[in-house]
Short mmCIF file of C-alpha atoms in Angstrom, two decimals:
data_model
loop_
_atom_site.label_atom_id
_atom_site.label_comp_id
_atom_site.label_asym_id
_atom_site.label_seq_id
_atom_site.Cartn_x
_atom_site.Cartn_y
_atom_site.Cartn_z
CA MET H 1 30.32 84.80 5.43
CA LEU H 2 33.38 81.93 5.07
CA ARG H 3 36.09 83.63 2.93
CA TRP H 4 37.96 82.37 0.01
CA GLN H 5 39.64 84.86 -2.19
CA GLY H 6 42.86 84.78 -2.29
CA ARG H 7 43.24 82.06 0.59
CA ASP H 8 46.47 79.38 1.14
CA VAL H 9 45.00 76.18 0.69
CA ILE H 10 48.41 74.33 2.59
CA SER H 11 47.03 71.27 5.10
CA ILE H 12 43.93 69.27 5.85
CA ARG H 13 44.51 71.30 9.43
CA ASP H 14 43.60 74.30 7.95
CA PHE H 15 39.97 74.10 7.33
CA THR H 16 36.95 73.04 9.92
CA ARG H 17 34.55 70.50 8.35
CA GLU H 18 31.97 73.84 7.04
CA GLU H 19 34.55 75.22 5.49
CA ILE H 20 35.41 71.33 3.17
CA GLU H 21 31.04 71.11 3.31
CA SER H 22 31.50 74.34 1.40
CA VAL H 23 34.40 72.38 -1.19
CA ILE H 24 32.42 70.19 -1.98
CA ALA H 25 28.65 71.81 -2.51
CA LYS H 26 31.26 73.87 -4.81
CA ALA H 27 32.93 70.75 -6.04
CA LYS H 28 29.59 69.08 -7.19
CA LYS H 29 28.59 72.40 -9.08
CA MET H 30 31.91 72.59 -11.70
CA CYS H 31 30.97 72.09 -15.37
CA ALA H 32 33.36 73.33 -18.00
CA ASP H 33 33.46 76.72 -19.05
CA HIS H 34 35.57 78.65 -19.86
CA GLU H 35 34.14 82.02 -18.90
CA LEU H 36 34.54 81.25 -15.42
CA LEU H 37 38.89 82.13 -14.85
CA ARG H 38 38.98 83.70 -18.21
CA GLY H 39 42.69 84.64 -19.29
CA THR H 40 43.67 83.40 -15.02
CA VAL H 41 47.29 81.96 -15.47
CA LEU H 42 47.85 79.39 -13.65
CA ALA H 43 51.61 78.14 -12.00
CA SER H 44 52.36 74.92 -11.69
CA LEU H 45 56.29 74.89 -9.71
CA PHE H 46 56.34 71.15 -10.04
CA PHE H 47 59.94 70.83 -8.35
CA GLU H 48 59.11 66.70 -7.92
CA PRO H 49 57.73 65.63 -10.98
CA SER H 50 53.91 64.11 -10.56
CA THR H 51 52.57 63.39 -13.49
CA ARG H 52 48.71 62.65 -12.33
CA THR H 53 48.57 65.87 -10.10
CA GLN H 54 50.35 68.23 -12.20
CA PHE H 55 48.07 66.38 -15.06
CA SER H 56 45.08 67.28 -13.14
CA PHE H 57 44.94 70.77 -12.02
CA ASN H 58 46.09 71.46 -15.81
CA THR H 59 42.22 70.00 -16.40
CA ALA H 60 40.24 72.35 -14.14
CA ILE H 61 41.72 75.33 -15.26
CA GLN H 62 41.66 75.24 -18.70
CA ARG H 63 37.76 73.71 -17.81
CA LEU H 64 37.74 76.94 -16.98
CA GLY H 65 39.44 78.62 -19.48
CA GLY H 66 42.68 79.67 -17.96
CA SER H 67 46.24 78.85 -18.29
CA VAL H 68 49.19 77.79 -16.99
CA ILE H 69 52.70 78.24 -16.97
CA GLY H 70 54.97 76.07 -14.61
CA PHE H 71 58.07 73.37 -15.01
CA ALA H 72 58.45 70.16 -14.03
CA GLY H 73 61.32 68.73 -12.28
CA SER H 74 63.89 71.21 -10.29
CA GLU H 75 66.75 69.99 -13.18
CA SER H 76 65.22 72.75 -15.18
CA SER H 77 64.49 75.70 -13.23
CA SER H 78 66.87 77.96 -11.87
CA ILE H 79 66.74 76.64 -8.85
CA ALA H 80 69.41 74.40 -10.61
CA LYS H 81 71.02 77.13 -10.44
CA GLY H 82 70.89 77.66 -7.29
CA GLU H 83 67.91 79.89 -6.27
CA THR H 84 66.50 80.09 -3.21
CA LEU H 85 62.30 78.73 -3.57
CA ARG H 86 61.94 82.72 -2.03
CA ASP H 87 63.10 84.82 -4.55
CA THR H 88 62.02 82.17 -7.48
CA ILE H 89 58.22 82.33 -6.17
CA LYS H 90 58.73 85.76 -5.62
CA VAL H 91 59.68 85.67 -9.30
CA VAL H 92 56.73 83.69 -9.94
CA GLU H 93 53.83 86.05 -8.55
CA LYS H 94 54.59 88.01 -10.82
CA TYR H 95 53.50 86.57 -13.45
CA ALA H 96 50.55 84.13 -12.06
CA ASP H 97 47.83 85.19 -10.06
CA LEU H 98 47.49 81.55 -8.47
CA ILE H 99 50.10 78.94 -7.22
CA VAL H 100 50.37 75.16 -7.65
CA ILE H 101 53.54 74.11 -6.17
CA ARG H 102 55.20 70.49 -5.23
CA HIS H 103 58.02 70.16 -3.56
CA PRO H 104 60.39 67.02 -1.63
CA LEU H 105 60.79 68.64 1.38
CA GLU H 106 58.43 69.40 3.71
CA GLY H 107 56.51 72.65 4.75
CA SER H 108 58.03 74.31 1.70
CA ALA H 109 54.21 74.66 0.48
CA ARG H 110 54.64 76.87 3.64
CA LEU H 111 56.97 79.07 2.76
CA ALA H 112 55.63 79.92 -0.69
CA ALA H 113 52.43 80.32 1.06
CA ASP H 114 54.07 82.52 3.24
CA VAL H 115 55.95 84.77 1.19
CA ALA H 116 53.48 84.57 -1.06
CA SER H 117 51.09 88.33 -2.32
CA ILE H 118 48.95 85.54 -4.76
CA PRO H 119 47.81 82.53 -3.01
CA VAL H 120 49.22 78.73 -3.43
CA ILE H 121 48.32 75.58 -3.41
CA ASN H 122 50.24 72.70 -1.52
CA ALA H 123 50.14 69.58 -4.34
CA GLY H 124 51.99 67.68 -2.16
CA ASP H 125 55.56 68.32 0.36
CA GLY H 126 57.48 65.87 1.61
CA ALA H 127 55.93 63.42 3.25
CA ASN H 128 53.76 65.90 5.03
CA GLN H 129 50.78 67.64 2.96
CA HIS H 130 48.40 66.89 -0.13
CA PRO H 131 44.86 68.48 0.90
CA THR H 132 43.55 68.35 -3.06
CA GLN H 133 44.02 64.54 -2.61
CA THR H 134 41.56 65.04 0.61
CA PHE H 135 39.07 67.06 -0.21
CA THR H 136 39.17 65.14 -3.66
CA ASP H 137 38.68 61.86 -1.10
CA LEU H 138 35.97 63.36 0.76
CA TYR H 139 34.29 64.74 -1.72
CA THR H 140 34.17 60.80 -3.33
CA ILE H 141 33.53 59.53 0.09
CA GLU H 142 30.27 61.92 0.61
CA LYS H 143 29.40 61.54 -3.06
CA PHE H 144 28.62 57.16 -3.43
CA GLN H 145 27.87 57.57 0.60
CA LYS H 146 25.20 60.58 0.55
CA LYS H 147 26.87 61.27 4.01
CA ILE H 148 30.60 61.91 5.51
CA GLU H 149 29.51 61.74 9.26
CA GLY H 150 28.45 58.36 11.01
CA LEU H 151 30.28 56.08 8.13
CA SER H 152 32.66 53.26 9.46
CA ILE H 153 36.22 53.65 7.37
CA GLY H 154 38.77 51.26 6.57
CA MET H 155 41.73 51.70 6.00
CA LEU H 156 44.37 48.98 4.45
CA GLY H 157 48.42 49.20 3.50
CA ASP H 158 50.31 51.59 4.50
CA LEU H 159 49.45 53.63 7.21
CA LYS H 160 53.04 54.95 8.96
CA PHE H 161 53.59 56.11 5.81
CA GLY H 162 51.26 56.95 4.10
CA ARG H 163 50.00 60.18 3.56
CA THR H 164 46.85 60.79 2.63
CA VAL H 165 45.82 58.18 5.27
CA HIS H 166 47.58 60.73 7.57
CA SER H 167 45.51 63.70 6.07
CA LEU H 168 42.49 61.83 5.44
CA ALA H 169 42.08 60.14 9.45
CA MET H 170 42.62 64.45 10.31
CA ALA H 171 40.06 65.18 8.04
CA LEU H 172 37.30 62.22 9.03
CA THR H 173 38.03 64.51 12.43
CA ARG H 174 35.85 67.80 12.14
CA PHE H 175 33.39 64.88 10.79
CA GLU H 176 30.52 63.14 13.60
CA HIS H 177 30.49 59.59 15.09
CA ILE H 178 33.27 58.35 12.89
CA LYS H 179 34.78 54.55 13.30
CA LEU H 180 38.01 53.71 11.97
CA ARG H 181 39.72 50.99 12.06
CA LEU H 182 42.75 50.68 11.04
CA ILE H 183 44.61 46.92 9.39
CA SER H 184 47.90 47.13 8.80
CA PRO H 185 51.28 44.97 9.36
CA PRO H 186 52.50 45.86 13.23
CA ASN H 187 56.00 47.94 11.42
CA LEU H 188 53.37 50.21 8.94
CA ARG H 189 50.62 51.08 11.88
CA MET H 190 49.68 54.46 12.57
CA PRO H 191 52.20 57.00 14.13
CA VAL H 192 51.22 57.37 17.16
CA PRO H 193 51.08 60.93 17.60
CA ILE H 194 48.30 60.12 14.73
CA LEU H 195 46.66 57.89 17.26
CA HIS H 196 46.28 60.60 19.90
CA GLU H 197 44.69 63.52 17.81
CA LEU H 198 41.93 60.88 16.21
CA GLU H 199 41.22 59.99 21.11
CA ASN H 200 38.54 61.35 21.59
CA VAL H 201 37.40 62.89 18.59
CA LEU H 202 36.65 59.96 16.93
CA THR H 203 36.35 56.29 17.76
CA TYR H 204 39.09 54.03 16.79
CA SER H 205 40.44 50.17 16.05
CA GLU H 206 43.54 48.38 15.29
CA THR H 207 44.16 44.96 14.01
CA GLU H 208 45.95 43.58 11.92
CA GLN H 209 43.74 41.09 10.11
CA LEU H 210 41.79 41.76 7.17
CA ASP H 211 38.37 41.95 8.60
CA LEU H 212 36.12 44.16 6.28
CA ARG H 213 33.04 43.27 7.63
CA GLY H 214 30.31 46.59 8.04
CA LEU H 215 32.60 49.16 6.54
CA ASP H 216 31.03 51.59 4.70
CA ILE H 217 34.27 52.59 3.07
CA VAL H 218 37.72 50.59 3.05
CA TYR H 219 40.52 52.93 1.98
CA VAL H 220 43.23 51.23 0.56
CA THR H 221 47.03 52.28 0.04
CA ARG H 222 50.43 50.34 -1.16
CA ILE H 223 52.33 48.52 1.07
CA GLN H 224 56.26 49.61 -0.47
CA ARG H 225 58.78 46.77 -0.23
CA GLU H 226 61.65 49.59 0.65
CA ARG H 227 59.80 49.94 3.94
CA PHE H 228 60.61 45.93 4.36
CA ALA H 229 64.23 44.75 5.99
CA ASP H 230 63.49 41.23 5.03
CA ILE H 231 61.98 40.71 2.10
CA GLU H 232 60.54 37.55 2.76
CA GLU H 233 58.24 39.62 5.90
CA TYR H 234 57.89 41.31 2.86
CA GLU H 235 56.69 38.55 0.56
CA LYS H 236 53.86 37.82 3.57
CA VAL H 237 52.43 40.45 4.85
CA ARG H 238 52.04 41.63 0.25
CA GLY H 239 49.83 38.60 -0.25
CA THR H 240 47.69 39.33 2.74
CA TYR H 241 46.78 42.33 2.32
CA VAL H 242 45.37 42.15 -0.89
CA LEU H 243 41.73 42.74 -2.62
CA ASP H 244 40.49 40.29 -4.56
CA ARG H 245 37.47 38.31 -4.75
CA LYS H 246 37.14 36.20 -1.94
CA SER H 247 38.40 39.04 0.35
CA CYS H 248 35.73 41.23 -1.44
CA GLU H 249 33.07 39.02 -0.05
CA GLN H 250 33.29 39.79 3.40
CA LEU H 251 31.82 43.69 1.90
CA LYS H 252 28.62 45.19 2.13
CA PRO H 253 27.01 46.00 -1.30
CA THR H 254 26.74 49.88 -0.15
CA ALA H 255 31.36 50.06 0.40
CA THR H 256 32.79 51.96 -1.52
CA ILE H 257 36.14 50.68 -1.64
CA LEU H 258 39.15 53.48 -3.01
CA HIS H 259 43.06 53.54 -3.38
CA PRO H 260 44.75 56.88 -4.09
CA LEU H 261 46.46 55.37 -7.08
CA PRO H 262 48.97 54.02 -8.47
CA ARG H 263 47.62 50.49 -6.52
CA VAL H 264 50.40 47.06 -7.46
CA ASN H 265 48.91 44.45 -6.50
CA GLU H 266 46.94 45.05 -3.73
CA ILE H 267 43.52 44.93 -5.97
CA ALA H 268 42.90 41.87 -8.02
CA PRO H 269 42.73 43.54 -11.57
CA GLU H 270 39.07 41.43 -11.18
CA VAL H 271 39.01 44.04 -8.02
CA ASP H 272 37.52 46.01 -11.02
CA GLN H 273 34.11 44.52 -12.20
CA LEU H 274 32.12 44.89 -8.16
CA PRO H 275 29.86 47.35 -7.84
CA GLN H 276 32.34 48.51 -4.61
CA ALA H 277 35.13 49.76 -7.17
CA LYS H 278 35.55 53.36 -7.10
CA TYR H 279 39.00 54.23 -7.17
CA PHE H 280 39.10 55.70 -11.04
CA ASP H 281 35.81 57.62 -10.64
CA GLN H 282 38.00 59.25 -7.00
CA VAL H 283 40.33 60.51 -9.85
CA GLN H 284 37.88 61.29 -11.53
CA ASN H 285 36.77 63.42 -8.68
CA GLY H 286 39.72 65.00 -8.46
CA VAL H 287 39.16 68.09 -11.34
CA PRO H 288 35.83 69.34 -10.68
CA VAL H 289 37.28 69.01 -6.89
CA ARG H 290 40.33 71.16 -7.80
CA MET H 291 38.13 73.60 -10.37
CA ALA H 292 36.29 73.91 -7.01
CA LEU H 293 39.42 75.01 -5.40
CA LEU H 294 41.15 77.45 -8.33
CA THR H 295 37.92 79.10 -8.64
CA LEU H 296 37.30 79.53 -4.57
CA LEU H 297 40.37 80.94 -4.68
CA LEU H 298 40.28 83.51 -7.05
CA ARG H 299 36.69 84.33 -7.56
CA GLY H 300 36.13 84.31 -3.96
CA GLU H 301 32.49 82.05 -4.86
CA MET R 1 65.47 82.58 49.89
CA ASN R 2 68.26 80.07 52.45
CA GLU R 3 70.60 80.67 54.44
CA GLU R 4 73.09 79.70 52.21
CA LEU R 5 72.85 81.24 49.23
CA LYS R 6 73.03 84.69 50.54
CA VAL R 7 76.98 84.35 51.41
CA THR R 8 76.54 84.15 47.43
CA LYS R 9 75.07 87.55 47.05
CA ILE R 10 76.19 89.45 43.83
CA ARG R 11 76.59 92.95 42.88
CA ASN R 12 75.04 93.22 39.57
CA GLY R 13 74.63 90.94 37.54
CA THR R 14 70.86 87.79 37.39
CA VAL R 15 69.37 85.29 39.26
CA ILE R 16 67.44 82.32 38.07
CA ASP R 17 65.38 80.86 40.57
CA HIS R 18 62.54 78.39 40.87
CA ILE R 19 64.17 76.09 37.29
CA ARG R 20 63.14 73.00 37.83
CA ALA R 21 64.54 70.80 40.18
CA GLY R 22 67.68 68.98 37.66
CA MET R 23 67.13 71.75 35.31
CA ALA R 24 69.69 74.22 36.86
CA PRO R 25 72.73 72.40 34.55
CA MET R 26 70.68 72.64 30.98
CA VAL R 27 69.67 76.29 31.75
CA LEU R 28 73.65 76.63 32.28
CA ARG R 29 73.91 75.68 28.93
CA ILE R 30 71.63 77.11 27.31
CA LEU R 31 73.10 80.47 29.06
CA GLY R 32 76.83 79.15 27.36
CA VAL R 33 78.81 78.72 30.65
CA GLU R 34 81.07 76.03 29.92
CA ARG R 35 84.71 75.53 30.16
CA GLY R 36 86.17 79.97 30.22
CA PHE R 37 83.24 81.16 30.57
CA PRO R 38 84.70 84.73 32.29
CA GLU R 39 82.20 85.07 35.12
CA VAL R 40 81.04 84.15 38.87
CA VAL R 41 78.53 80.98 38.91
CA VAL R 42 76.65 79.63 41.30
CA MET R 43 74.54 76.97 40.82
CA ALA R 44 72.39 74.98 43.30
CA MET R 45 70.30 72.05 42.95
CA ASN R 46 68.05 70.55 44.83
CA VAL R 47 66.90 73.40 47.17
CA ARG R 48 63.99 73.26 49.79
CA SER R 49 61.44 75.45 47.91
CA GLN R 50 57.95 76.57 49.42
CA LYS R 51 56.63 77.70 45.49
CA ILE R 52 57.61 74.99 43.86
CA GLY R 53 58.40 71.50 46.45
CA PHE R 54 62.06 71.57 45.44
CA LYS R 55 64.33 73.83 42.69
CA ASP R 56 67.54 74.73 41.79
CA VAL R 57 69.15 78.96 41.70
CA VAL R 58 71.77 79.63 38.74
CA LYS R 59 73.55 83.09 40.02
CA LEU R 60 76.29 84.57 37.47
CA GLU R 61 77.33 88.29 37.93
CA ASN R 62 78.60 90.94 35.13
CA GLN R 63 75.44 88.73 33.09
CA PHE R 64 72.28 90.17 32.17
CA ILE R 65 70.30 87.67 30.54
CA PRO R 66 68.14 88.29 26.92
CA ASP R 67 64.59 88.07 25.62
CA GLU R 68 64.99 85.32 24.09
CA LEU R 69 67.43 83.63 26.10
CA VAL R 70 64.49 83.81 28.87
CA LYS R 71 62.19 82.54 25.94
CA LYS R 72 64.61 79.31 25.94
CA ILE R 73 64.84 78.94 29.81
CA ALA R 74 60.86 78.73 28.94
CA ILE R 75 60.90 75.48 27.34
CA VAL R 76 62.93 73.44 30.23
CA ALA R 77 62.06 75.46 33.15
CA PRO R 78 58.59 77.13 32.61
CA GLN R 79 58.35 78.53 36.73
CA ALA R 80 61.16 79.96 37.02
CA THR R 81 62.13 83.76 37.08
CA VAL R 82 64.84 85.62 36.46
CA ASP R 83 65.15 88.78 38.68
CA THR R 84 68.44 91.42 37.10
CA ILE R 85 70.21 92.99 39.87
CA LYS R 86 72.11 96.07 39.91
CA ASP R 87 74.29 97.68 42.45
CA PHE R 88 72.72 93.98 45.42
CA LYS R 89 69.06 94.83 44.95
CA VAL R 90 66.52 93.66 42.13
CA ALA R 91 66.66 96.63 39.09
CA GLN R 92 64.04 93.78 36.70
CA LYS R 93 61.64 91.13 37.87
CA ARG R 94 60.17 88.66 35.03
CA ALA R 95 58.76 85.54 34.98
CA VAL R 96 60.24 83.41 31.96
CA GLU R 97 56.78 82.27 29.89
CA LEU R 98 57.17 80.88 27.38
CA PRO R 99 55.01 82.52 23.90
CA SER R 100 52.31 80.97 21.48
CA GLU R 101 54.80 81.48 18.86
CA LEU R 102 58.56 80.55 18.72
CA PHE R 103 60.64 82.08 16.23
CA ASP R 104 64.27 81.03 15.73
CA ILE R 105 64.79 79.37 19.58
CA VAL R 106 64.24 75.67 18.85
CA ARG R 107 66.18 73.42 15.78
CA CYS R 108 63.09 71.45 13.76
CA PRO R 109 64.75 68.08 14.45
CA ASN R 110 62.40 66.70 10.84
CA ARG R 111 65.92 66.71 8.70
CA ASN R 112 63.30 66.85 5.46
CA CYS R 113 61.72 70.19 7.02
CA ILE R 114 62.27 73.15 5.05
CA THR R 115 63.65 75.33 7.86
CA ASN R 116 67.17 72.22 8.29
CA SER R 117 67.39 72.81 3.64
CA ALA R 118 69.87 75.34 1.94
CA GLU R 119 66.23 78.06 2.05
CA ARG R 120 68.62 78.85 5.61
CA VAL R 121 64.07 79.29 7.26
CA PRO R 122 64.12 81.32 11.13
CA SER R 123 61.97 77.68 12.08
CA HIS R 124 58.80 78.81 13.13
CA PHE R 125 56.79 76.46 16.75
CA THR R 126 53.34 77.21 17.01
CA VAL R 127 53.19 75.35 21.39
CA GLU R 128 50.37 73.16 21.64
CA ARG R 129 51.15 72.59 25.30
CA ARG R 130 52.59 74.37 27.92
CA GLU R 131 52.80 71.60 30.10
CA SER R 132 55.25 69.15 29.16
CA VAL R 133 55.92 71.07 26.52
CA CYS R 134 54.38 70.00 22.52
CA LEU R 135 55.40 72.16 19.78
CA ARG R 136 54.24 71.98 16.32
CA CYS R 137 56.87 73.11 13.31
CA HIS R 138 55.08 76.06 11.75
CA TYR R 139 56.76 73.90 8.37
CA CYS R 140 56.58 70.71 8.07
CA GLU R 141 53.51 70.03 11.36
CA GLY R 142 56.28 67.93 12.77
CA LEU R 143 55.73 67.67 16.90
CA VAL R 144 58.01 68.04 18.85
CA GLU R 145 57.56 66.70 23.47
CA GLY R 146 58.26 66.39 26.32
CA GLU R 147 63.25 66.49 27.03
CA SER R 148 63.14 65.96 23.21
CA VAL R 149 62.43 69.97 23.38
CA GLU R 150 65.85 70.18 25.52
CA ASN R 151 68.40 68.48 22.74
CA LEU R 152 66.72 71.01 19.96
CA LEU R 153 67.30 73.98 21.63
#
């Protein structure tokens, strides 16, 4: 039996394939049920704002009959008065049944989980982890492809700073026969420590060419201007790694295009009409996945 | 032990032997030996050793090394032995051993890690690999490998 009650969700590293699959299976069965977590209070501590993530947790708990306390932005909180994160957690846990935390420092969520006696979910700790996004990505992949193992998955764009692709790549090491194609400009390649973790566990290749042939999944990320010292270089790269109708002609009809959103111009609006475009479904899937995690942590099953 | 090292036999103190060749200065740094250090210190580098080929040796008079420092030494000299000497005799023999977790010993190099914030959380690393040491921060999950660890002690 997997033990879920009272557990924390801090990093995708903490989860086995079996556990990931049980979250996916649970998410598939979730539907609005105002009795399931009735009376439960979720503390939503957003030390930096992230409206979508916060909305998605709020929606998830409210569809299960629970309610939310919390704040967004550190100005409004006791942090502005100089309270430590540890003290904030020790106080908040007296009011709530579960804590969702987003914080600009890496490792903050782990610290919160170490301090708290109630479950803590990491909704993003700096550049480190955002596990509920990864669970959502995996759920979406499974939903449209009916499986995860054996898939050919392309990751496109900023693979150096993109937290979502790091976590997703790590999660994919739990599944067998994955083929990963890492498509990025040379200065935004997947970091070497992560490549080391992929070695011998899955097959990966790196390329600068926008080659989408044969892929089951195309996971697109935003390339940010700040990553380039030279504006000309940025403009060149920005034009190269773009999904439009033409580049999408390479895609298999059964392929799935994903993007953690928000997008800027890396996916042309015309692509939204294609049957492969699933990034808005991906957003929607964040709700049942978070409902599943909340239920598992608070009910144990 | 070699003939020439016998000369410097100490009455009370510590002998750190089997230090990986070249690492004695680092061990001295860990022990806080610098200008103004009041006791007799003997350092030998690149001494022939049957056990590990070449080794460094450090002897400190009237100094006894707490376990916390022995853990630090384990990071830079994983095969070292730490002998406590009392009245010319070995009173305690310790083999350094890198524990599976290090608390408040190595600083996290990630400036954006919670352990480097005003929060004042002691650092916490898990040892991922012992041979050519590799550590992972319990908090930010960042890796520290090889020689860069030495600068974080």
